[in-house]
CSV table of C-alpha atoms in Angstrom, one decimal:
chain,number,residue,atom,x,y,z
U,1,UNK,CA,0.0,0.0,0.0
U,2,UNK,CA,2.9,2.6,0.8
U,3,UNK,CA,4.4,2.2,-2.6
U,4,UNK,CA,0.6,2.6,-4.4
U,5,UNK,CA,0.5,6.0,-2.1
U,6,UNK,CA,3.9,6.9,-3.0
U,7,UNK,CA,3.2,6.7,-6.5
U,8,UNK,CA,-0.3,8.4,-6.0
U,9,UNK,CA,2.0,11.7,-4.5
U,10,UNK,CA,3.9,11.7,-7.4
U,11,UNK,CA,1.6,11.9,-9.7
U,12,UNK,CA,0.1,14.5,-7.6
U,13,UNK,CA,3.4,16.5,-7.8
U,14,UNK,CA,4.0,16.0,-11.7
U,15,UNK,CA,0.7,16.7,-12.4
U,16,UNK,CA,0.5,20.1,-10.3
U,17,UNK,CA,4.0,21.0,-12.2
U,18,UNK,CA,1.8,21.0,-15.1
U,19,UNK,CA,-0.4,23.7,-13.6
U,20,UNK,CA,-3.6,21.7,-15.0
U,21,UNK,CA,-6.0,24.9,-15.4
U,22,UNK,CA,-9.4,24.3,-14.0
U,23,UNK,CA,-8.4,20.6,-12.9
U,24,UNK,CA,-10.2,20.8,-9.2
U,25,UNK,CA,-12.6,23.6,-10.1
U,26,UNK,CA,-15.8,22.8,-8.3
U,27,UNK,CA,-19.3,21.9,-10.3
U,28,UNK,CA,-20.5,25.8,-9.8
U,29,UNK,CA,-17.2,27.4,-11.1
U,30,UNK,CA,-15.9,24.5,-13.7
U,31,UNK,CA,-15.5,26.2,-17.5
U,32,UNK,CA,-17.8,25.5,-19.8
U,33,UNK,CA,-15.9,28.0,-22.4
U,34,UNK,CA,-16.3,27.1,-26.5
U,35,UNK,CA,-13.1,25.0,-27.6
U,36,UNK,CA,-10.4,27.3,-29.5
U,37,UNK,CA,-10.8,27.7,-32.9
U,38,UNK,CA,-9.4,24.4,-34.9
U,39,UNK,CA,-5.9,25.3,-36.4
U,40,UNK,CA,-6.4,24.4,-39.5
U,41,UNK,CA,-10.2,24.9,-40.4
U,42,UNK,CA,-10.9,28.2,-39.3
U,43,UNK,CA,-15.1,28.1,-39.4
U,44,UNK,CA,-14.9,24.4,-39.3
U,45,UNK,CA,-18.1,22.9,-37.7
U,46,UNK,CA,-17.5,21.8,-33.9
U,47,UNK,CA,-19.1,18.8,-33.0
U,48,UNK,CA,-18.3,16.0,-30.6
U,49,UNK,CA,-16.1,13.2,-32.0
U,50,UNK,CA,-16.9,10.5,-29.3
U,51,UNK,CA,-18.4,7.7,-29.5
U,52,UNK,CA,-21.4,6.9,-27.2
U,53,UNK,CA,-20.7,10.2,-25.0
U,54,UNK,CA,-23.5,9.6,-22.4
U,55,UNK,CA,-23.1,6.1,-22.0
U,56,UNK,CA,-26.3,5.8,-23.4
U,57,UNK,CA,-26.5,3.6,-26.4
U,58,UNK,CA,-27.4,0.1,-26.3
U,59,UNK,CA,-24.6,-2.5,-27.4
U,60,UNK,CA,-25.1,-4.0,-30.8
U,61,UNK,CA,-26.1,-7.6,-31.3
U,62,UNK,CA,-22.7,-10.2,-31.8
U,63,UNK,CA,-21.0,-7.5,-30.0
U,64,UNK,CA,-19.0,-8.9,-26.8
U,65,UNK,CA,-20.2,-10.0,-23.3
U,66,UNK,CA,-20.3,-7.1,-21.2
U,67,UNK,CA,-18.9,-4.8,-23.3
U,68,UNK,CA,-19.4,-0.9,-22.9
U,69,UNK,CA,-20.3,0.5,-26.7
U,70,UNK,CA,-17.3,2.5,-28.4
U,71,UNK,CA,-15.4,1.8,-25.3
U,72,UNK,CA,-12.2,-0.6,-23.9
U,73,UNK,CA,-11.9,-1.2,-20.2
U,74,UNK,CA,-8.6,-3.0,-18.9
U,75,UNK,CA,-10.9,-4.5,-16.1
U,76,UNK,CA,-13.8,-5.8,-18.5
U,77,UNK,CA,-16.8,-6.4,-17.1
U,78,UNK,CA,-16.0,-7.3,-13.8
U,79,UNK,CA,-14.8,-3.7,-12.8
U,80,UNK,CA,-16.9,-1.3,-15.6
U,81,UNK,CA,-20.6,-1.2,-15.8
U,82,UNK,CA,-22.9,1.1,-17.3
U,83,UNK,CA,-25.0,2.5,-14.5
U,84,UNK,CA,-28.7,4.2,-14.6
U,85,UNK,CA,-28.6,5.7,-11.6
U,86,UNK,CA,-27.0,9.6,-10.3
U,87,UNK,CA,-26.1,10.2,-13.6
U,88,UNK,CA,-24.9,13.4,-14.6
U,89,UNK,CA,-27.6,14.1,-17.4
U,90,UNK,CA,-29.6,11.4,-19.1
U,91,UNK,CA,-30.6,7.9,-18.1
U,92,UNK,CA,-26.8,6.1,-18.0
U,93,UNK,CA,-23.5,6.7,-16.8
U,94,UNK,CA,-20.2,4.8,-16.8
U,95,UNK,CA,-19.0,3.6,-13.0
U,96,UNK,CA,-15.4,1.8,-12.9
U,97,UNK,CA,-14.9,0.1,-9.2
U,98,UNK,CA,-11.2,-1.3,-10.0
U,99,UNK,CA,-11.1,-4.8,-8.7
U,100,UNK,CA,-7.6,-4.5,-7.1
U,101,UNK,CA,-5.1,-2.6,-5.9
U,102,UNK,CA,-3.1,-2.6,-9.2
U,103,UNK,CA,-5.9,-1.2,-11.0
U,104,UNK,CA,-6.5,2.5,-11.9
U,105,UNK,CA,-9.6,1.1,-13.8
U,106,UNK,CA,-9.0,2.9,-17.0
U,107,UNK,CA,-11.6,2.9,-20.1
U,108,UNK,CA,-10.6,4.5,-23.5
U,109,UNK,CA,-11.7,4.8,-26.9
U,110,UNK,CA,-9.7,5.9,-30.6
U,111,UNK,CA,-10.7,8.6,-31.7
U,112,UNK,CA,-10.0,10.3,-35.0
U,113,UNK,CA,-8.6,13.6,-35.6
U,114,UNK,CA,-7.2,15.9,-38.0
U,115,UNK,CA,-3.5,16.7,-38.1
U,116,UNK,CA,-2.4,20.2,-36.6
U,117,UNK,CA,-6.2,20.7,-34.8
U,118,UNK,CA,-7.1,21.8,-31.5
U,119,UNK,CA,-9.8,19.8,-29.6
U,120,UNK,CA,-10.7,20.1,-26.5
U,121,UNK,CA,-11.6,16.9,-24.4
U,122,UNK,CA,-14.0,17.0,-21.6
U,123,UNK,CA,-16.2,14.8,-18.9
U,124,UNK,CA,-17.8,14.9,-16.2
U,125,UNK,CA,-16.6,12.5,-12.9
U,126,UNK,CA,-17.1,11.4,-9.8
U,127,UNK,CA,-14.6,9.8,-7.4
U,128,UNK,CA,-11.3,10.4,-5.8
U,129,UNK,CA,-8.3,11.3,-8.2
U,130,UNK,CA,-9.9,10.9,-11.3
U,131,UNK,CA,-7.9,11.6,-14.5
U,132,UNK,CA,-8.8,12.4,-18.2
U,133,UNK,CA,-6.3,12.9,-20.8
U,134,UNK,CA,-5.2,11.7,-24.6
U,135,UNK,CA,-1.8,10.1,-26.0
U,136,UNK,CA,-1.0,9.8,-29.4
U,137,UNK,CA,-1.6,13.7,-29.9
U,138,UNK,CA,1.6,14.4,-31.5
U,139,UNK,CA,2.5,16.8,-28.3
U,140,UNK,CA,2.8,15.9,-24.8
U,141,UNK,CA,-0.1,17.6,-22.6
U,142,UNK,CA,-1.3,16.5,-19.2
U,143,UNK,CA,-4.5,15.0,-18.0
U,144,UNK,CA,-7.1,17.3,-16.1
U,145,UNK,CA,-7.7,15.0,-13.1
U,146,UNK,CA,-9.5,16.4,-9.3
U,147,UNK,CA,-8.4,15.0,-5.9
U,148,UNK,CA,-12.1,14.5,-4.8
U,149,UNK,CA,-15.6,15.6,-6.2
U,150,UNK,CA,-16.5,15.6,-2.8
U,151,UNK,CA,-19.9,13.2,-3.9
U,152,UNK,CA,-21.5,15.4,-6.9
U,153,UNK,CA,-20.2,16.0,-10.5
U,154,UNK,CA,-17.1,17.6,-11.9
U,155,UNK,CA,-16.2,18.3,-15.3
U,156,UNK,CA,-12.5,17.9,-16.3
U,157,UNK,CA,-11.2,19.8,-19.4
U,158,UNK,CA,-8.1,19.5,-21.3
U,159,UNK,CA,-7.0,20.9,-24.8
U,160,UNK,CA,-4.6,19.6,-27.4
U,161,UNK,CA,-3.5,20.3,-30.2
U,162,UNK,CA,-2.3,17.7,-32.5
U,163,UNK,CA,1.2,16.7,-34.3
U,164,UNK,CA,1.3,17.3,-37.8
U,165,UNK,CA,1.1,13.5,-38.6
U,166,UNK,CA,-1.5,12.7,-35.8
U,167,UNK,CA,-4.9,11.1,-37.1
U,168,UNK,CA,-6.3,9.5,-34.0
U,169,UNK,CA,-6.0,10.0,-30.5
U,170,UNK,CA,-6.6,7.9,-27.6
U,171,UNK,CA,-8.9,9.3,-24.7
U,172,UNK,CA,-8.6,8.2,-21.1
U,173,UNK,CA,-10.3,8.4,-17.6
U,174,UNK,CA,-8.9,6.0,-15.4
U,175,UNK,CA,-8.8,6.3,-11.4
U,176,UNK,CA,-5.7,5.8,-9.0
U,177,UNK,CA,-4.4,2.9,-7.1
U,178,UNK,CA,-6.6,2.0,-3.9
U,179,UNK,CA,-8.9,5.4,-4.3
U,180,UNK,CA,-12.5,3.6,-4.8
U,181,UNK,CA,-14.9,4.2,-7.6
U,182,UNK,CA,-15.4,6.5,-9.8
U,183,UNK,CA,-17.9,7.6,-12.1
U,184,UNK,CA,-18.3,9.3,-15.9
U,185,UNK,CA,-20.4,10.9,-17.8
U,186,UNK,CA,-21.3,13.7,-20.7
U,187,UNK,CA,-17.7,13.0,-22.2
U,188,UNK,CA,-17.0,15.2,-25.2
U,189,UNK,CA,-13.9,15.5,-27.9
U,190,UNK,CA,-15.1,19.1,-28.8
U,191,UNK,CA,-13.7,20.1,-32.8
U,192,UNK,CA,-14.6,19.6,-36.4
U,193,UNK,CA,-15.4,16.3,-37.6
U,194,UNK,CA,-12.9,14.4,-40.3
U,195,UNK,CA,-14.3,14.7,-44.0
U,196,UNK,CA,-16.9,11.6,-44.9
U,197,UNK,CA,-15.5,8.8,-45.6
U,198,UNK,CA,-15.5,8.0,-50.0
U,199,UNK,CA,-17.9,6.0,-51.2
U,200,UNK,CA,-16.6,2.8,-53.9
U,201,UNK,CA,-17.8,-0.3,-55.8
U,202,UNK,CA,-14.5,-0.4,-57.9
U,203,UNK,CA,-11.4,0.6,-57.4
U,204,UNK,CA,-10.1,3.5,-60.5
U,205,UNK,CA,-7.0,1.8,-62.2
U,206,UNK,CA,-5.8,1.2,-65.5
U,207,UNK,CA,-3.8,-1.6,-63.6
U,208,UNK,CA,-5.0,-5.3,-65.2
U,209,UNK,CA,-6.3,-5.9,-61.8
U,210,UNK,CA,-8.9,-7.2,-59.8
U,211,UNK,CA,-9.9,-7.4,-56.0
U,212,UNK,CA,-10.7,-10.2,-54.2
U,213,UNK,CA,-12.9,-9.8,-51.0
U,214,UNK,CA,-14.3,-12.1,-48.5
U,215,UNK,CA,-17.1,-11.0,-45.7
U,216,UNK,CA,-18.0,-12.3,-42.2
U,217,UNK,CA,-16.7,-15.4,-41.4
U,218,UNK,CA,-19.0,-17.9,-40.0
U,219,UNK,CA,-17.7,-20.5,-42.0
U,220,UNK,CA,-14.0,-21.2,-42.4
U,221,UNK,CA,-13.0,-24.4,-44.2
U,222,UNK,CA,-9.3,-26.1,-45.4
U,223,UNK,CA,-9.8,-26.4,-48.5
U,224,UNK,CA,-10.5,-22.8,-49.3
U,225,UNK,CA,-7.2,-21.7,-47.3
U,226,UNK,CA,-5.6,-24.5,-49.2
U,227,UNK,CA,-6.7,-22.5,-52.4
U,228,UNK,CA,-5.9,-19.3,-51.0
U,229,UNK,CA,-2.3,-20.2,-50.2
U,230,UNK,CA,-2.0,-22.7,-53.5
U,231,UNK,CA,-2.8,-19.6,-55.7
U,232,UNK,CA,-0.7,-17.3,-53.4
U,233,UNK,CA,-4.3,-14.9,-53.7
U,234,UNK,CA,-3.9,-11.6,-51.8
U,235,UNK,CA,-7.6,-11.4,-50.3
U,236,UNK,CA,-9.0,-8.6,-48.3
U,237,UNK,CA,-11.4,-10.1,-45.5
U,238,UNK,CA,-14.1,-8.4,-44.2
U,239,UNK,CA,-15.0,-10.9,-41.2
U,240,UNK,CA,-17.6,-9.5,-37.8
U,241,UNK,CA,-16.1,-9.2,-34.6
U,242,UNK,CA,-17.3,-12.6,-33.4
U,243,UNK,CA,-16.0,-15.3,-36.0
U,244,UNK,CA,-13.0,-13.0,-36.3
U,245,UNK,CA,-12.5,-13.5,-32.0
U,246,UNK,CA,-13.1,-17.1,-32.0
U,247,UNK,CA,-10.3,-18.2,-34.7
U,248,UNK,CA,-8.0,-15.3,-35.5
U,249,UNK,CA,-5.5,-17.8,-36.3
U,250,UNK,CA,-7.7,-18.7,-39.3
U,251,UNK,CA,-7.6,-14.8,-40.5
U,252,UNK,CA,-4.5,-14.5,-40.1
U,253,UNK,CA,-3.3,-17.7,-42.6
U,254,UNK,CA,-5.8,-16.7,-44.9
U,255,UNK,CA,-4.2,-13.3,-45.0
U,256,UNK,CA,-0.8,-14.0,-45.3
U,257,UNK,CA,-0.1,-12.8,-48.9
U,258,UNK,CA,1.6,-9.4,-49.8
U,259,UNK,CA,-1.2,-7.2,-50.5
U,260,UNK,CA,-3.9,-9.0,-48.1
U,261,UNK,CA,-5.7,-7.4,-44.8
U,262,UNK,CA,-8.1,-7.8,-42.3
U,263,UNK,CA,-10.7,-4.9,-42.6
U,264,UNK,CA,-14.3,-3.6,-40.9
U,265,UNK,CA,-17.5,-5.3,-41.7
U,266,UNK,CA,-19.4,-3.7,-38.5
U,267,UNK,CA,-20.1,-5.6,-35.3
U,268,UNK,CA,-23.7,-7.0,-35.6
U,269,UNK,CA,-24.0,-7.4,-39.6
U,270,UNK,CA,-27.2,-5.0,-39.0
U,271,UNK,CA,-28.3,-2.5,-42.2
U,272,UNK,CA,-26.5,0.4,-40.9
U,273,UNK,CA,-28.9,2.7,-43.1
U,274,UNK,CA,-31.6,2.3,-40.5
U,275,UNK,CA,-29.2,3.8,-37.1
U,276,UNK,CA,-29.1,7.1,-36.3
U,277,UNK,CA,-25.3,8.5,-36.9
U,278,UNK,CA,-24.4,7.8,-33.1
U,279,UNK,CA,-25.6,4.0,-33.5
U,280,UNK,CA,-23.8,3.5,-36.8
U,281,UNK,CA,-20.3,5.1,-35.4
U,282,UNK,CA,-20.5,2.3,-32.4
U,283,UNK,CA,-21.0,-0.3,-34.8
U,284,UNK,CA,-18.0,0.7,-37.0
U,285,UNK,CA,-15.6,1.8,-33.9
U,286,UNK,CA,-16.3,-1.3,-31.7
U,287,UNK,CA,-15.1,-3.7,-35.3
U,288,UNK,CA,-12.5,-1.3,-35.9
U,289,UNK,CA,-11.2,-1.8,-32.4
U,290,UNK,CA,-11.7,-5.4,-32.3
U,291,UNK,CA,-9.9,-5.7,-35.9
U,292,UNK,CA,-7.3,-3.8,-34.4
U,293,UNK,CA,-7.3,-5.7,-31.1
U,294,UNK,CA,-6.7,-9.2,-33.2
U,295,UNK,CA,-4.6,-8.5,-36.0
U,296,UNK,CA,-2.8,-5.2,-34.8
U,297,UNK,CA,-3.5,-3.3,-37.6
U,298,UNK,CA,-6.4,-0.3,-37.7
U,299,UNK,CA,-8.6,-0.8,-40.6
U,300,UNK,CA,-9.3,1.9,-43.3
U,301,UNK,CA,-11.9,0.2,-45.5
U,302,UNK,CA,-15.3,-0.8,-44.4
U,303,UNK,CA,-17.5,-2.7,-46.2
U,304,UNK,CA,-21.2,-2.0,-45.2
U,305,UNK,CA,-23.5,-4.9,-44.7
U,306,UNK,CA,-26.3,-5.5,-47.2
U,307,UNK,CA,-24.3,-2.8,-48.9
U,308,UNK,CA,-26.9,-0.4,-47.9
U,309,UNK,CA,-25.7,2.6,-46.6
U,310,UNK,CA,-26.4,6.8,-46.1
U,311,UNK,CA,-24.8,9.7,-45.8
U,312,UNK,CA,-24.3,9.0,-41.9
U,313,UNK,CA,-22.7,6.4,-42.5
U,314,UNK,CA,-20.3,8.1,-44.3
U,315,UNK,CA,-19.5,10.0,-41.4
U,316,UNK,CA,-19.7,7.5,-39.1
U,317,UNK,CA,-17.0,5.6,-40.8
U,318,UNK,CA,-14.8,8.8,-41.4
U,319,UNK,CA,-14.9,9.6,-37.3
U,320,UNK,CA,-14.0,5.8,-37.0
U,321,UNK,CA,-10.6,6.6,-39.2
U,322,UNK,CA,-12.2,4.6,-41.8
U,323,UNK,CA,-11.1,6.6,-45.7
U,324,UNK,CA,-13.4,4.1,-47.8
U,325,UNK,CA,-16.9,2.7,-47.6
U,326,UNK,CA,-16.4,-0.4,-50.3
U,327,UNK,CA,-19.3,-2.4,-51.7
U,328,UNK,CA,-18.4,-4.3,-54.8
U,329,UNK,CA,-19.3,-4.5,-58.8
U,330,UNK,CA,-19.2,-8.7,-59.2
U,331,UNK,CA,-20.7,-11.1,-56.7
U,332,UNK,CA,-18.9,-14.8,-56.7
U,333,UNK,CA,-20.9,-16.0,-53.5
U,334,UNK,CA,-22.5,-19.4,-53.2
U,335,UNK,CA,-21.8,-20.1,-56.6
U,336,UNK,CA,-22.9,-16.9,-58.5
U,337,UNK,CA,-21.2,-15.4,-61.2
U,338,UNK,CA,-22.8,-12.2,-61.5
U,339,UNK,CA,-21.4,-8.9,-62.6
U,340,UNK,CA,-23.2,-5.5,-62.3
U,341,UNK,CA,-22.2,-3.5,-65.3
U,342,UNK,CA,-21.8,-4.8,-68.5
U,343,UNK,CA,-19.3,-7.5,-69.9
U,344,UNK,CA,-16.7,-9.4,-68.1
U,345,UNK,CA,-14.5,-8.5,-65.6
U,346,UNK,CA,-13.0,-4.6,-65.9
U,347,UNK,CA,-9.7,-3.4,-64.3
U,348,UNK,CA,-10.4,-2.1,-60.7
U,349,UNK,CA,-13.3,-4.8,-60.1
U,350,UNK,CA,-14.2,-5.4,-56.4
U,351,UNK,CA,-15.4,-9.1,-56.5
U,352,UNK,CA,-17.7,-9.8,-53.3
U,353,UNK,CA,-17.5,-13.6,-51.7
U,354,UNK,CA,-18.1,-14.7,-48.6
U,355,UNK,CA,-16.4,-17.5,-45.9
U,356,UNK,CA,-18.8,-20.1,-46.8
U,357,UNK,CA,-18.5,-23.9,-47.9
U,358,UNK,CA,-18.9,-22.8,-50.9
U,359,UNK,CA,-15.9,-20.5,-51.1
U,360,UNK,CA,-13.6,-23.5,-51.9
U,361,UNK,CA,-15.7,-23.2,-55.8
U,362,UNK,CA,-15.9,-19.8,-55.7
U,363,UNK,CA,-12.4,-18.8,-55.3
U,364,UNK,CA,-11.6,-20.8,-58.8
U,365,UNK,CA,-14.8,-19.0,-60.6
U,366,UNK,CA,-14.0,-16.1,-59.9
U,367,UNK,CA,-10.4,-16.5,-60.9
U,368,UNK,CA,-10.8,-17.9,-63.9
U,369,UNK,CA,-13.5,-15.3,-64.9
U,370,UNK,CA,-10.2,-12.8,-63.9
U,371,UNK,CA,-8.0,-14.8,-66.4
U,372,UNK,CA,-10.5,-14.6,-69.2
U,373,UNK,CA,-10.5,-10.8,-68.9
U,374,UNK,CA,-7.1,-10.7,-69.0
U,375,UNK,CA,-7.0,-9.3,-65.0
U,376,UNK,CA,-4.8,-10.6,-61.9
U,377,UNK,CA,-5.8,-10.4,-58.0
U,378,UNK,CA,-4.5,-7.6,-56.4
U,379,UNK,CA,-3.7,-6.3,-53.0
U,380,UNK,CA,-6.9,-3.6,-52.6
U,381,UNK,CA,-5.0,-2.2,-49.8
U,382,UNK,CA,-2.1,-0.9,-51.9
U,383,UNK,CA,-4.6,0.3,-54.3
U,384,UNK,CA,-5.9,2.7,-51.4
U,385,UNK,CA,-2.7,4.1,-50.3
């Protein structure tokens, strides 16, 4: 216990080297001052960039056991819950109880920005010693954090601005060693939201090429990663959250060739067209991070289920870090040959299969329908860069 409390001081110390502005400022006098103006967008719209803010969006179906929508907890479920009661505004708030005494409790979320742009972060807690900051700004600032709320609400404030290469951020609020629990609420990444992601069913190339790409994932047989690695195929998979989780291995073989990646396909598989802007961003976050999480690489390309998206979608997927919402031009799935434009296969063709027992067949089809054109597979990822 001394050493936890040791530590604890010397955070305290750092932390008040900093001069934090506003960091124990009491609910009547906190600032609730507008964000400075973005650095490089002056009149840019200010909005908030997090995902599920207020704690108040349901978790999507498929989506993991106890999870908290658009968020990561070190302790999982067994230290953060989603409370409806004493919450700040609304029906839900978030309340970490850390589970031991190496535990600050800390939940966080990516979230994307725009390179050399202010932003100003802000929630409101509850607790002892209760800390909000972001890394990966490009510039080191330190977390607002409060000794004590002494029982009611606080909002913490900090303000970054980013690194001129820095297109997502990570925001914290964690707790300290042995303090108790803490609560969050009304959390906010105040600044203007990243252009909407582009829209694509082919890819523009004069290249002799073609795109293979396989969604979701439920059914993973040898033969077809036989075929894959026979053929030495770059593939781009779109598989959920859930197949993905229960044999990464799988992805990870199938995915082995120069050119191939693991990419979004949303966490439930629901038509995206139908959720509100908030609903959709959770959907796309929670697979990014999972995709992330798995294979240890962010993707940039999400492929929309049903192919049915909207405009919100668009910016859902651009405040995800996502650059390209894909659908596809050819469909090779359970034994179809169909193309949506006419004649055979073009150069910069997305070709649309799925992880199926069929795929072993399909795989073949489609390449020889490639061959006949004249085309190759290609690596769509290099094609986006």
């Amino acid at each position: 216990m001394s050493t936890r409390l040791s530590a604890l001081a010397a955070s305290v110390a750092l932390l008040t080297a900093f001069a934090v502005p506003a960091a124990s400022a009491s609910p009547a006098t906190s600032p609730t001052s507008s964000p400075a103006p973005p650095a490089g967008g002056a009149g840019a719209t200010t909005v908030n960039l997090a995902t599920n803010p207020g704690f108040e969006l349901p978790s999507p179906a498929l989506a993991d056991w106890g999870s908290i929508p658009g968020w990561s907890c070190t302790g999982g479920p067994a230290e953060a819950a989603v409370t409806t009661t004493g919450a700040h505004s609304g029906t839900s708030a978030l309340t970490v109880t850390p589970a031991n005494d190496d535990s600050t409790g800390e939940c966080a979320q990516t979230v994307a920005v725009q390179p050399g742009t202010t932003y100003t972060a802000s929630a409101w807690v509850r607790g002892k010693f209760v800390y909000l900051g972001a890394t990966g700004t490009g510039r080191d600032v330190a977390p607002a954090w409060t000794e004590t709320t002494s029982g009611g609400w606080q909002q913490l404030t900090t303000r970054f601005t980013t690194g001129p290469n820095a297109h997502s951020i990570r925001l914290y609020v964690h707790g300290w060693y042995q303090q108790g629990p803490f609560s969050v609420d009304d959390v906010r990444v105040d600044g203007p939201a990243p252009a909407p992601a582009v829209a694509a069913g082919s890819i523009p190339t004069t290249d002799k090429v073609v795109f293979f790409t396989v969604d979701d994932g439920w059914q993973r047989t040898p033969e077809a990663e036989r075929f894959i690695a026979d053929h030495h195929l770059p593939i781009t998979a779109f598989p959920l959250p859930m197949p993905a989780g229960t044999d990464p291995d799988f992805f990870k073989r199938v995915t082995a060739v120069p050119g191939s990646s693991v990419q979004d396909h949303s966490v439930s598989h629901s038509d995206l067209s139908k959720l509100p802007l908030e609903q959709q961003q959770v959907e796309i976050c929670d697979a990014r991070d999972a995709m992330t999480r798995l294979f240890g690489t962010a993707p940039v390309v999400f492929r929309p289920p049903f192919f049915t998206w909207n405009a919100d979608t668009l910016q859902a997927a651009a405040n995800c870090g996502i650059r390209t919402v894909l659908t596809a031009d050819a469909d090779y799935s359970w034994g179809a040959s169909n193309i949506w434009h006419p004649g055979p296969l073009q150069p910069g063709d997305v070709i649309l299969m799925h992880w199926t027992d069929t795929l072993a067949t399909d795989l073949p089809r489609a390449l020889a329908a490639a061959d006949a054109a004249g085309l190759k597979p290609a690596g769509l990822i290099d094609y986006l860069r």
